[in-house]
XYZ file of C-alpha atoms in Angstrom:
638
model
C 45.276 90.480 135.819
C 48.121 92.912 135.208
C 50.041 90.145 133.421
C 47.147 89.501 131.018
C 46.851 93.233 130.199
C 50.573 93.481 129.631
C 50.503 90.488 127.274
C 47.520 91.953 125.339
C 49.347 95.266 124.948
C 52.462 93.470 123.651
C 50.393 91.596 121.072
C 48.713 94.824 119.925
C 52.097 96.536 119.643
C 53.463 93.631 117.588
C 50.447 93.762 115.253
C 50.903 97.531 114.834
C 54.586 97.110 113.951
C 53.739 94.430 111.382
C 51.090 96.646 109.770
C 53.464 99.610 109.582
C 56.200 97.423 108.136
C 53.890 95.979 105.491
C 52.572 99.387 104.489
C 55.981 101.112 104.526
C 56.857 102.435 101.047
C 59.584 100.333 99.392
C 61.978 101.830 96.851
C 61.314 100.061 93.579
C 64.385 99.402 91.451
C 64.277 98.549 87.773
C 67.149 98.193 85.333
C 67.149 100.700 82.488
C 69.487 101.667 79.644
C 71.037 98.198 79.642
C 74.083 97.828 77.383
C 76.491 94.941 76.827
C 80.033 95.409 75.584
C 82.321 92.536 74.592
C 86.090 92.368 74.246
C 87.297 91.712 70.668
C 87.792 87.998 71.475
C 84.317 87.861 73.134
C 85.743 86.415 76.363
C 85.070 89.503 78.488
C 81.529 90.794 78.892
C 80.804 94.202 80.404
C 77.233 95.083 81.328
C 76.098 98.634 82.028
C 72.725 99.737 83.313
C 70.987 102.359 85.408
C 68.675 101.813 88.329
C 66.108 104.256 89.636
C 64.892 104.274 93.223
C 62.165 106.861 93.746
C 63.641 109.957 92.057
C 67.327 109.035 92.235
C 69.372 107.510 89.412
C 72.428 105.308 89.864
C 74.881 103.720 87.407
C 75.961 100.086 87.667
C 78.256 97.653 85.868
C 79.121 93.957 85.914
C 81.972 91.984 84.334
C 82.268 88.299 83.456
C 85.035 86.317 81.757
C 83.916 83.253 79.767
C 80.787 83.265 81.889
C 82.662 83.399 85.208
C 81.953 86.263 87.587
C 84.669 88.887 87.851
C 82.846 91.984 89.096
C 79.358 91.541 90.512
C 76.830 94.425 90.369
C 78.832 97.488 91.397
C 78.049 101.192 91.429
C 79.951 103.820 89.436
C 79.913 107.146 91.236
C 81.738 110.372 92.063
C 81.049 112.710 94.950
C 81.084 116.393 94.022
C 80.589 119.332 96.344
C 77.785 121.887 95.987
C 79.843 124.692 94.506
C 79.955 123.682 90.875
C 79.433 127.203 89.603
C 78.323 130.537 90.935
C 75.607 130.473 88.306
C 74.478 126.918 89.002
C 71.702 127.843 91.385
C 69.739 124.784 90.364
C 72.267 122.706 92.270
C 71.911 124.721 95.442
C 69.837 122.115 97.244
C 71.788 119.073 96.052
C 73.466 117.266 98.900
C 77.120 116.230 98.471
C 77.318 112.888 96.690
C 73.902 113.308 95.056
C 75.152 115.028 91.919
C 74.979 111.744 89.967
C 71.414 111.120 91.123
C 70.075 113.798 88.763
C 71.917 112.511 85.703
C 69.835 110.854 83.011
C 71.039 108.976 79.946
C 70.667 111.148 76.851
C 72.235 108.808 74.275
C 74.630 105.888 73.927
C 77.289 105.391 71.264
C 79.719 102.639 70.309
C 83.055 102.541 68.512
C 86.104 100.329 68.085
C 89.810 100.515 67.398
C 92.410 98.068 66.121
C 95.863 99.538 65.549
C 99.507 98.910 66.427
C 102.055 101.449 67.605
C 105.775 101.441 68.333
C 107.139 102.726 71.625
C 110.489 104.510 71.888
C 111.556 101.660 74.168
C 109.663 98.976 76.007
C 109.063 95.337 76.770
C 107.830 94.765 73.216
C 108.783 96.473 69.964
C 105.142 96.819 68.948
C 102.015 97.247 71.032
C 98.563 96.292 69.807
C 95.742 98.690 70.724
C 92.519 96.789 70.063
C 89.237 97.438 71.867
C 85.478 97.824 71.619
C 84.134 101.036 73.163
C 80.915 102.285 74.705
C 80.103 105.918 75.523
C 77.123 106.773 77.696
C 76.168 110.451 77.325
C 74.338 111.816 80.348
C 72.836 115.184 81.215
C 71.457 116.780 84.363
C 67.703 116.448 84.492
C 67.371 119.771 86.351
C 70.029 121.769 84.468
C 70.941 120.701 80.936
C 74.211 122.665 80.770
C 75.754 119.991 82.984
C 76.794 116.897 81.072
C 78.982 113.904 81.704
C 80.045 110.884 79.655
C 80.914 107.429 80.926
C 83.559 106.037 78.603
C 84.200 102.283 78.552
C 86.775 100.250 76.643
C 86.824 96.464 76.495
C 90.183 94.956 75.548
C 91.039 91.264 75.431
C 93.179 91.960 78.501
C 90.614 93.823 80.567
C 87.971 96.541 80.829
C 88.558 100.219 81.616
C 86.128 103.056 82.298
C 86.297 106.702 83.253
C 84.129 109.797 83.592
C 84.494 112.589 81.020
C 83.158 116.106 81.625
C 82.812 117.989 78.305
C 83.495 121.680 78.080
C 80.753 123.640 79.795
C 79.456 126.744 78.044
C 79.825 128.709 81.282
C 83.386 127.619 81.966
C 82.368 125.766 85.068
C 84.822 124.373 87.549
C 84.201 121.155 89.423
C 85.437 119.948 92.792
C 85.499 116.170 93.125
C 85.584 115.304 96.789
C 85.858 111.549 96.490
C 85.057 108.530 94.379
C 82.492 105.950 95.374
C 83.179 103.491 92.560
C 82.725 99.909 93.711
C 84.408 96.642 92.793
C 82.260 93.850 94.197
C 84.093 90.553 93.814
C 83.045 86.929 94.224
C 83.169 85.545 97.750
C 86.523 84.199 99.014
C 88.591 86.523 96.811
C 92.085 87.235 98.136
C 94.240 90.294 97.487
C 97.975 91.016 97.508
C 97.727 93.932 99.930
C 100.412 96.616 100.348
C 99.666 99.690 102.457
C 102.165 101.939 100.668
C 104.243 101.852 97.498
C 107.366 100.430 99.153
C 105.558 98.186 101.611
C 105.851 94.401 101.879
C 102.966 92.386 100.433
C 100.513 90.222 102.330
C 97.854 87.929 100.850
C 94.599 88.887 102.591
C 90.891 88.100 102.243
C 88.557 91.021 101.567
C 87.941 91.737 105.234
C 89.708 93.218 108.267
C 92.340 95.099 106.291
C 94.720 97.197 108.408
C 94.652 99.995 105.825
C 93.801 100.848 102.239
C 95.933 99.102 99.609
C 98.175 100.552 96.920
C 97.467 100.210 93.226
C 97.842 98.111 91.157
C 96.044 95.534 93.298
C 96.328 91.894 92.248
C 93.554 89.487 93.217
C 93.043 85.728 93.184
C 89.417 84.668 92.668
C 87.949 81.465 94.025
C 86.819 80.517 90.492
C 90.473 80.371 89.392
C 90.667 83.728 87.600
C 93.437 86.250 88.222
C 92.486 89.928 88.342
C 94.340 93.208 88.709
C 92.737 96.555 89.558
C 94.777 99.475 88.266
C 94.710 103.171 87.530
C 95.724 104.685 84.162
C 96.447 108.248 83.022
C 96.490 109.712 86.529
C 98.005 113.014 85.443
C 95.598 115.727 86.619
C 93.964 114.148 89.605
C 94.649 112.699 93.042
C 96.028 109.208 93.554
C 93.499 106.596 94.560
C 93.942 103.450 96.602
C 91.519 100.630 97.352
C 89.683 100.281 100.645
C 87.120 97.827 101.950
C 83.512 98.960 101.692
C 81.956 99.668 105.084
C 78.511 98.559 103.951
C 78.925 95.884 101.286
C 80.644 92.510 101.657
C 83.450 91.425 99.281
C 83.567 94.962 97.937
C 86.395 97.421 97.377
C 85.929 101.130 96.742
C 88.301 103.769 95.470
C 89.622 106.226 98.041
C 91.195 109.470 96.821
C 94.159 111.282 98.304
C 92.151 114.457 98.830
C 89.850 116.465 96.541
C 90.623 117.713 93.034
C 89.674 121.026 91.449
C 89.180 120.871 87.696
C 87.841 123.017 84.866
C 85.997 121.306 82.021
C 86.785 119.666 79.716
C 88.548 116.955 81.715
C 88.539 113.224 82.365
C 89.044 111.262 85.525
C 91.727 108.543 85.438
C 90.799 105.210 83.934
C 89.647 102.530 86.355
C 91.047 99.320 84.909
C 90.119 95.706 85.632
C 92.597 93.285 84.039
C 91.512 89.640 83.836
C 93.301 86.395 82.952
C 93.009 82.675 83.501
C 96.284 82.508 85.430
C 98.900 84.755 86.992
C 101.579 84.561 84.242
C 99.024 85.601 81.600
C 97.804 88.426 83.829
C 101.351 89.696 84.296
C 101.729 89.927 80.509
C 98.787 92.365 80.315
C 100.458 95.437 81.815
C 100.902 97.301 78.505
C 97.175 98.046 78.505
C 98.060 100.979 80.802
C 100.111 102.510 77.984
C 97.177 102.145 75.576
C 95.021 104.137 77.993
C 97.356 107.141 77.679
C 97.956 109.626 74.888
C 100.706 109.193 72.242
C 104.095 110.803 72.745
C 104.222 114.592 72.882
C 107.967 114.624 72.238
C 108.709 115.264 68.558
C 112.446 114.505 68.609
C 112.941 111.364 70.689
C 116.482 110.585 69.531
C 118.019 111.668 72.848
C 115.933 109.211 74.877
C 118.267 106.254 75.310
C 117.664 103.311 77.656
C 120.637 101.772 79.384
C 122.269 100.330 82.474
C 123.457 102.587 85.275
C 125.530 102.326 88.436
C 125.774 104.661 91.393
C 129.073 106.303 92.349
C 129.400 105.502 96.035
C 132.374 107.802 96.739
C 131.822 111.294 95.363
C 135.152 112.558 94.168
C 136.639 113.199 90.758
C 138.927 110.167 91.095
C 136.085 107.834 92.097
C 133.897 109.171 89.294
C 136.525 108.533 86.638
C 137.123 105.017 88.005
C 133.380 104.307 87.845
C 133.234 105.582 84.277
C 136.075 103.232 83.356
C 134.286 100.340 85.082
C 131.019 101.197 83.345
C 132.722 101.298 79.964
C 134.527 97.988 80.523
C 131.290 96.240 81.528
C 129.023 97.769 78.880
C 126.994 100.024 81.122
C 125.748 103.311 79.683
C 125.417 105.665 82.670
C 126.666 106.579 86.129
C 124.665 108.353 88.852
C 125.763 110.823 91.489
C 123.457 110.420 94.438
C 122.297 113.078 96.873
C 124.309 115.770 98.656
C 126.630 116.510 95.742
C 125.128 120.016 95.680
C 124.578 120.467 99.426
C 122.037 119.514 102.101
C 119.285 117.883 100.032
C 116.432 118.851 102.357
C 117.424 122.515 102.524
C 115.440 124.889 100.314
C 118.526 127.116 100.186
C 120.698 124.449 98.540
C 121.548 125.328 94.952
C 121.360 122.277 92.645
C 123.433 124.088 90.010
C 126.445 124.466 92.312
C 128.825 121.686 93.384
C 129.305 121.935 97.130
C 131.683 119.046 97.875
C 135.470 119.342 97.462
C 137.436 117.617 94.719
C 134.446 117.115 92.445
C 135.071 118.491 88.960
C 131.673 117.817 87.400
C 132.554 119.463 84.085
C 135.614 117.221 83.713
C 133.629 114.140 84.760
C 130.877 114.736 82.196
C 133.416 115.346 79.454
C 135.400 112.227 80.389
C 132.211 110.185 80.322
C 131.111 111.474 76.916
C 134.470 110.508 75.422
C 133.810 106.943 76.588
C 130.118 106.739 75.792
C 129.029 107.008 79.427
C 126.330 109.534 80.371
C 125.956 111.235 83.740
C 122.783 111.357 85.848
C 122.317 113.649 88.838
C 120.152 113.154 91.902
C 118.071 116.199 92.887
C 115.794 116.349 95.914
C 112.303 117.824 95.701
C 113.296 120.990 97.547
C 115.644 122.024 94.733
C 113.283 120.751 92.054
C 110.471 122.830 93.527
C 112.562 125.978 93.815
C 114.599 125.717 90.595
C 112.782 123.572 88.042
C 111.973 126.555 85.779
C 115.698 126.914 85.041
C 117.333 123.782 86.462
C 116.840 121.521 83.450
C 118.079 124.206 81.054
C 121.305 124.400 83.049
C 121.699 120.621 83.092
C 121.118 120.391 79.356
C 123.845 122.966 78.848
C 126.177 120.935 81.061
C 125.453 117.767 79.080
C 123.626 115.899 81.847
C 121.718 112.868 80.535
C 119.116 112.485 83.273
C 117.851 113.509 86.690
C 116.756 111.253 89.500
C 113.941 112.936 91.442
C 114.292 112.241 95.146
C 111.921 112.305 98.135
C 109.054 113.715 96.083
C 105.656 114.273 97.632
C 102.972 112.220 95.900
C 99.259 111.578 96.003
C 97.446 114.890 96.238
C 96.158 116.829 93.248
C 98.721 119.534 93.883
C 101.722 117.197 93.871
C 100.431 115.216 90.903
C 100.181 118.321 88.730
C 103.528 119.562 90.031
C 105.421 116.411 89.092
C 103.749 116.196 85.681
C 104.882 119.768 84.997
C 108.414 118.833 86.064
C 108.367 115.860 83.663
C 107.388 118.217 80.848
C 110.057 120.750 81.801
C 112.658 117.985 81.764
C 111.456 116.804 78.353
C 111.631 120.330 76.970
C 115.326 120.306 77.846
C 116.076 116.751 76.705
C 116.515 115.375 80.214
C 115.486 111.810 81.115
C 113.858 111.161 84.487
C 113.880 108.486 87.187
C 111.506 109.045 90.133
C 112.299 107.537 93.487
C 110.263 106.958 96.620
C 106.447 106.511 96.543
C 105.521 107.655 93.016
C 104.272 104.986 90.611
C 103.578 105.325 86.878
C 100.097 104.926 85.389
C 101.133 104.665 81.741
C 101.989 108.343 81.231
C 105.477 107.336 80.056
C 103.837 106.748 76.675
C 102.983 110.450 76.494
C 106.295 111.631 77.969
C 108.761 108.812 77.244
C 111.539 110.689 79.038
C 109.942 109.205 82.202
C 112.239 106.211 82.067
C 111.584 104.407 85.332
C 110.453 104.890 88.914
C 110.830 103.342 92.321
C 107.520 102.863 94.130
C 108.891 99.420 94.919
C 110.450 97.616 97.856
C 113.800 96.934 96.249
C 117.380 96.309 97.264
C 117.657 99.566 99.151
C 115.791 97.591 101.829
C 117.143 94.130 100.987
C 113.844 92.202 100.784
C 113.552 88.434 100.822
C 113.494 86.187 97.783
C 109.825 85.473 98.445
C 109.044 89.198 98.163
C 110.954 89.318 94.868
C 108.708 86.631 93.381
C 105.603 88.684 94.227
C 106.700 91.856 92.427
C 106.243 90.707 88.782
C 102.553 90.092 89.490
C 101.926 93.236 91.570
C 104.144 96.342 91.371
C 105.430 95.526 87.882
C 101.855 95.671 86.585
C 102.231 99.477 86.823
C 105.226 99.507 84.488
C 108.984 99.981 84.765
C 110.467 99.792 88.259
C 113.925 100.691 89.556
C 114.636 97.823 91.942
C 118.328 98.857 92.360
C 119.935 95.453 91.813
C 123.043 94.717 93.890
C 125.688 92.081 93.453
C 128.606 92.270 95.862
C 126.993 93.787 98.925
C 126.979 91.207 101.757
C 123.508 92.285 102.909
C 121.616 90.744 99.980
C 119.224 88.024 101.159
C 119.386 85.959 97.983
C 121.979 84.021 96.040
C 124.053 85.798 93.416
C 122.426 83.907 90.540
C 119.100 85.261 91.861
C 120.464 88.812 91.553
C 121.700 88.118 88.025
C 118.270 86.803 87.027
C 116.529 89.937 88.328
C 117.970 91.904 85.389
C 115.749 89.803 83.105
C 112.806 89.322 85.461
C 112.327 93.053 86.219
C 111.796 95.567 83.441
C 113.415 98.988 83.687
C 114.681 101.015 80.689
C 117.196 102.537 83.097
C 118.291 99.419 84.965
C 120.357 100.039 88.082
C 123.116 97.487 88.647
C 125.758 97.337 91.403
C 123.638 99.688 93.595
C 125.691 99.376 96.792
C 128.814 98.082 95.032
C 132.183 99.602 94.168
C 134.489 98.797 91.229
C 137.195 97.393 93.541
C 134.816 94.641 94.666
C 134.922 93.090 91.200
C 137.398 90.197 90.941
C 136.807 89.056 87.377
C 133.828 86.878 88.244
C 132.931 85.354 84.844
C 129.149 85.531 85.392
C 129.273 89.350 85.223
C 129.110 88.869 81.456
C 125.335 88.392 81.897
C 125.071 91.987 83.169
C 127.357 93.065 80.324
C 125.309 91.407 77.591
C 121.734 92.087 78.739
C 119.967 95.157 77.263
C 117.171 97.134 78.923
C 114.735 97.565 76.020
C 113.181 94.633 74.228
C 111.577 93.346 71.049
C 109.517 90.736 72.880
C 108.862 89.822 76.517
C 106.822 87.128 78.215
C 106.432 85.625 81.653
C 106.700 81.907 81.020
C 105.531 80.536 84.361
C 105.150 81.407 87.998
C 102.927 82.328 90.888
C 103.300 85.269 93.290
C 105.196 84.322 96.422
C 106.512 81.112 94.859
C 108.586 81.554 91.681
C 108.683 83.288 88.311
C 110.428 82.700 84.981
C 110.660 85.475 82.370
C 112.060 85.472 78.822
C 112.985 88.605 76.862
C 114.220 88.966 73.290
C 116.523 91.583 71.772
C 117.454 91.111 68.139
C 118.279 87.423 67.745
C 119.175 86.867 71.394
C 117.080 85.825 74.375
C 117.693 86.465 78.059
C 115.845 84.380 80.636
C 115.624 84.935 84.371
C 114.144 82.467 86.850
C 113.903 83.020 90.610
C 112.382 81.109 93.508
C 111.158 82.166 96.927
C 112.900 81.215 100.171
C 112.404 77.539 99.277
C 114.372 75.322 96.920
C 112.539 74.059 93.851
C 113.054 72.728 90.345
C 111.506 74.672 87.468
C 111.295 73.176 83.980
C 111.706 75.839 81.288
C 110.595 74.756 77.787
C 112.396 76.821 75.135
C 109.365 76.803 72.816
C 109.734 80.561 72.290
C 112.842 79.949 70.126
C 112.574 79.781 66.343
C 111.895 76.285 65.067
C 114.522 74.422 63.017
C 117.330 76.585 64.429
C 120.133 75.732 66.816
C 121.172 78.008 69.660
C 123.911 78.267 72.233
C 122.828 78.877 75.796
C 125.035 79.956 78.671
C 123.448 79.067 81.993
C 124.400 80.965 85.146
C 123.414 78.942 88.217
C 124.202 78.733 91.918
C 126.788 76.128 92.825
C 128.505 75.973 96.217
C 131.412 74.074 94.654
C 132.536 77.052 92.538
C 135.755 78.574 93.914
C 134.586 82.214 93.932
C 132.890 84.294 96.602
C 129.753 84.520 94.454
C 129.470 80.745 93.860
C 127.990 81.016 90.363
C 128.669 78.326 87.765
C 128.694 78.883 83.998
C 127.776 76.077 81.604
C 127.150 76.148 77.862
C 125.168 73.779 75.658
C 123.393 73.590 72.301
C 119.607 73.901 72.441
C 116.549 74.218 70.212
C 112.872 75.047 70.580
C 112.318 71.445 71.704
C 114.746 71.706 74.610
C 113.555 71.826 78.217
C 115.985 73.341 80.700
C 115.546 71.987 84.213
C 116.523 74.740 86.632
C 117.405 73.356 90.058
C 117.121 76.381 92.315
C 118.593 76.697 95.787
C 116.563 78.368 98.560
C 116.369 82.097 97.660
C 118.148 81.135 94.468
C 117.871 81.781 90.774
C 119.164 81.040 87.320
C 119.943 83.276 84.340
C 120.324 82.257 80.695
C 121.815 83.984 77.683
C 120.652 82.361 74.432
C 122.003 83.260 70.977
C 121.957 81.638 67.517
C 124.613 79.027 66.903
C 126.756 80.106 63.998
């Protein structure tokens, strides 16, 4: 009897649950304000729309390339705190993260641009800036003084969007706590994950990540497309990385390095999605970051001069003069004095305008270098930069210093971002070029301040990575722009062949290209292949990645004047790479010198030189040793 009653009660309870479930109010969602934006070549399609659930609005976007999914429905969102303004009492009851929910679309505008501009230096002499644009003007439904625009640009290379807050009539400040922007990708997408800027890379699915990943983030989609998520114009904000969504499968979200405090008008950094049909094409898209930044603010740019640089390993006047002589003989343009020349680098009391080591006549060294066309760079740690930057660059300009290498700088937070941008401007005001080491990565701002020549933010030869790692970098870190890999040649710790190291000077772009990082002039024994380092420039008229795949191999060709320089490297495995010279002018003959690994060569470096006549129809078959490489210098045949 008790069993029957219990069963009847269970049935009644089940019926009650079903009734409540059926009658439970369901949030209805309908798409509104739908807009479609195409790239100029019509291959990329960006869809924008809003969805309303009950009384809350949300903004969404989707991206396809030739009909293939790139970004599935994903939300665009920022989280602001409650304290937008002392006068904004209407926002008093808004919960954090709900600020966007009260925004309504007021109007939508379109525009386009198709121009070309010339950088001071770069991978190409001219850069095309061609896009279709969409601007969604929104306003707060409960307080019309608060407005925000969503700005979108569709290039042939990718789509970028950002949030713009126009000037508020009450001078309102905003605190952005975090971003909630989503990137929902097709299933089975894999990412080249790196937990920090100098970390090794690992190809991972979009699940079970050990940590957030650095930007740019390169992705391989199951449908064959190659994608890169990047950040542009991050100059008054906090750095963002990419983390896995906790609630949505195959989805990444932006994660900020702390909050930012801003006064309108201002824009958030651009969120950029680059798309290509293969990895080499994707790797040729990186100049889109420059287009997403403002033109140069420097009126007289004549003092900004790219070049090759070597570090002086022994800091004395004698060693410095010997390095200057070596640099002059081998057509380098600069030498660098690394840390501690002015005292303990991590001590706030160290004076970076005073030489603290004995037998180091900096005035004589700079003068000797100028007579021979060799400029001097100085390393300065953040402690001295922080304490002395208001006067430091003026002093260095007076001394005749060409550039400063920023060392051990703090990066990521809003505070340190604005600090370093101010330091860049102070250096520019005093005609000082800059190289930033450690974790900082560019986001295209070198277009605006072209004295930002290069930066580390890369696992380079300071840590002696493997050849496999080196083949990943052109498709990942180099998507952010110039990188100071610190190429070595004679140091016995390098984990690649010497022809591989030669080729890196063409594969990696850096307007200030460090050569012989751990090397000394006395290690040179007239190895003939050093002529490749002597001949290669650091700024180019044309550049293109010819072939490759991250973690396997890469081949890059760069043109300066009438000459071409080609670098090809493989991973830890041997392989043969065919290199068609179709980039050469038709109906012309050229001479090519090929620098390749050969164990039969009677030098310690084991690099063979061979010369032959070639044309645009020639295919060079590069037989690469494990961890090997090949370099080529091509010039017109007289």
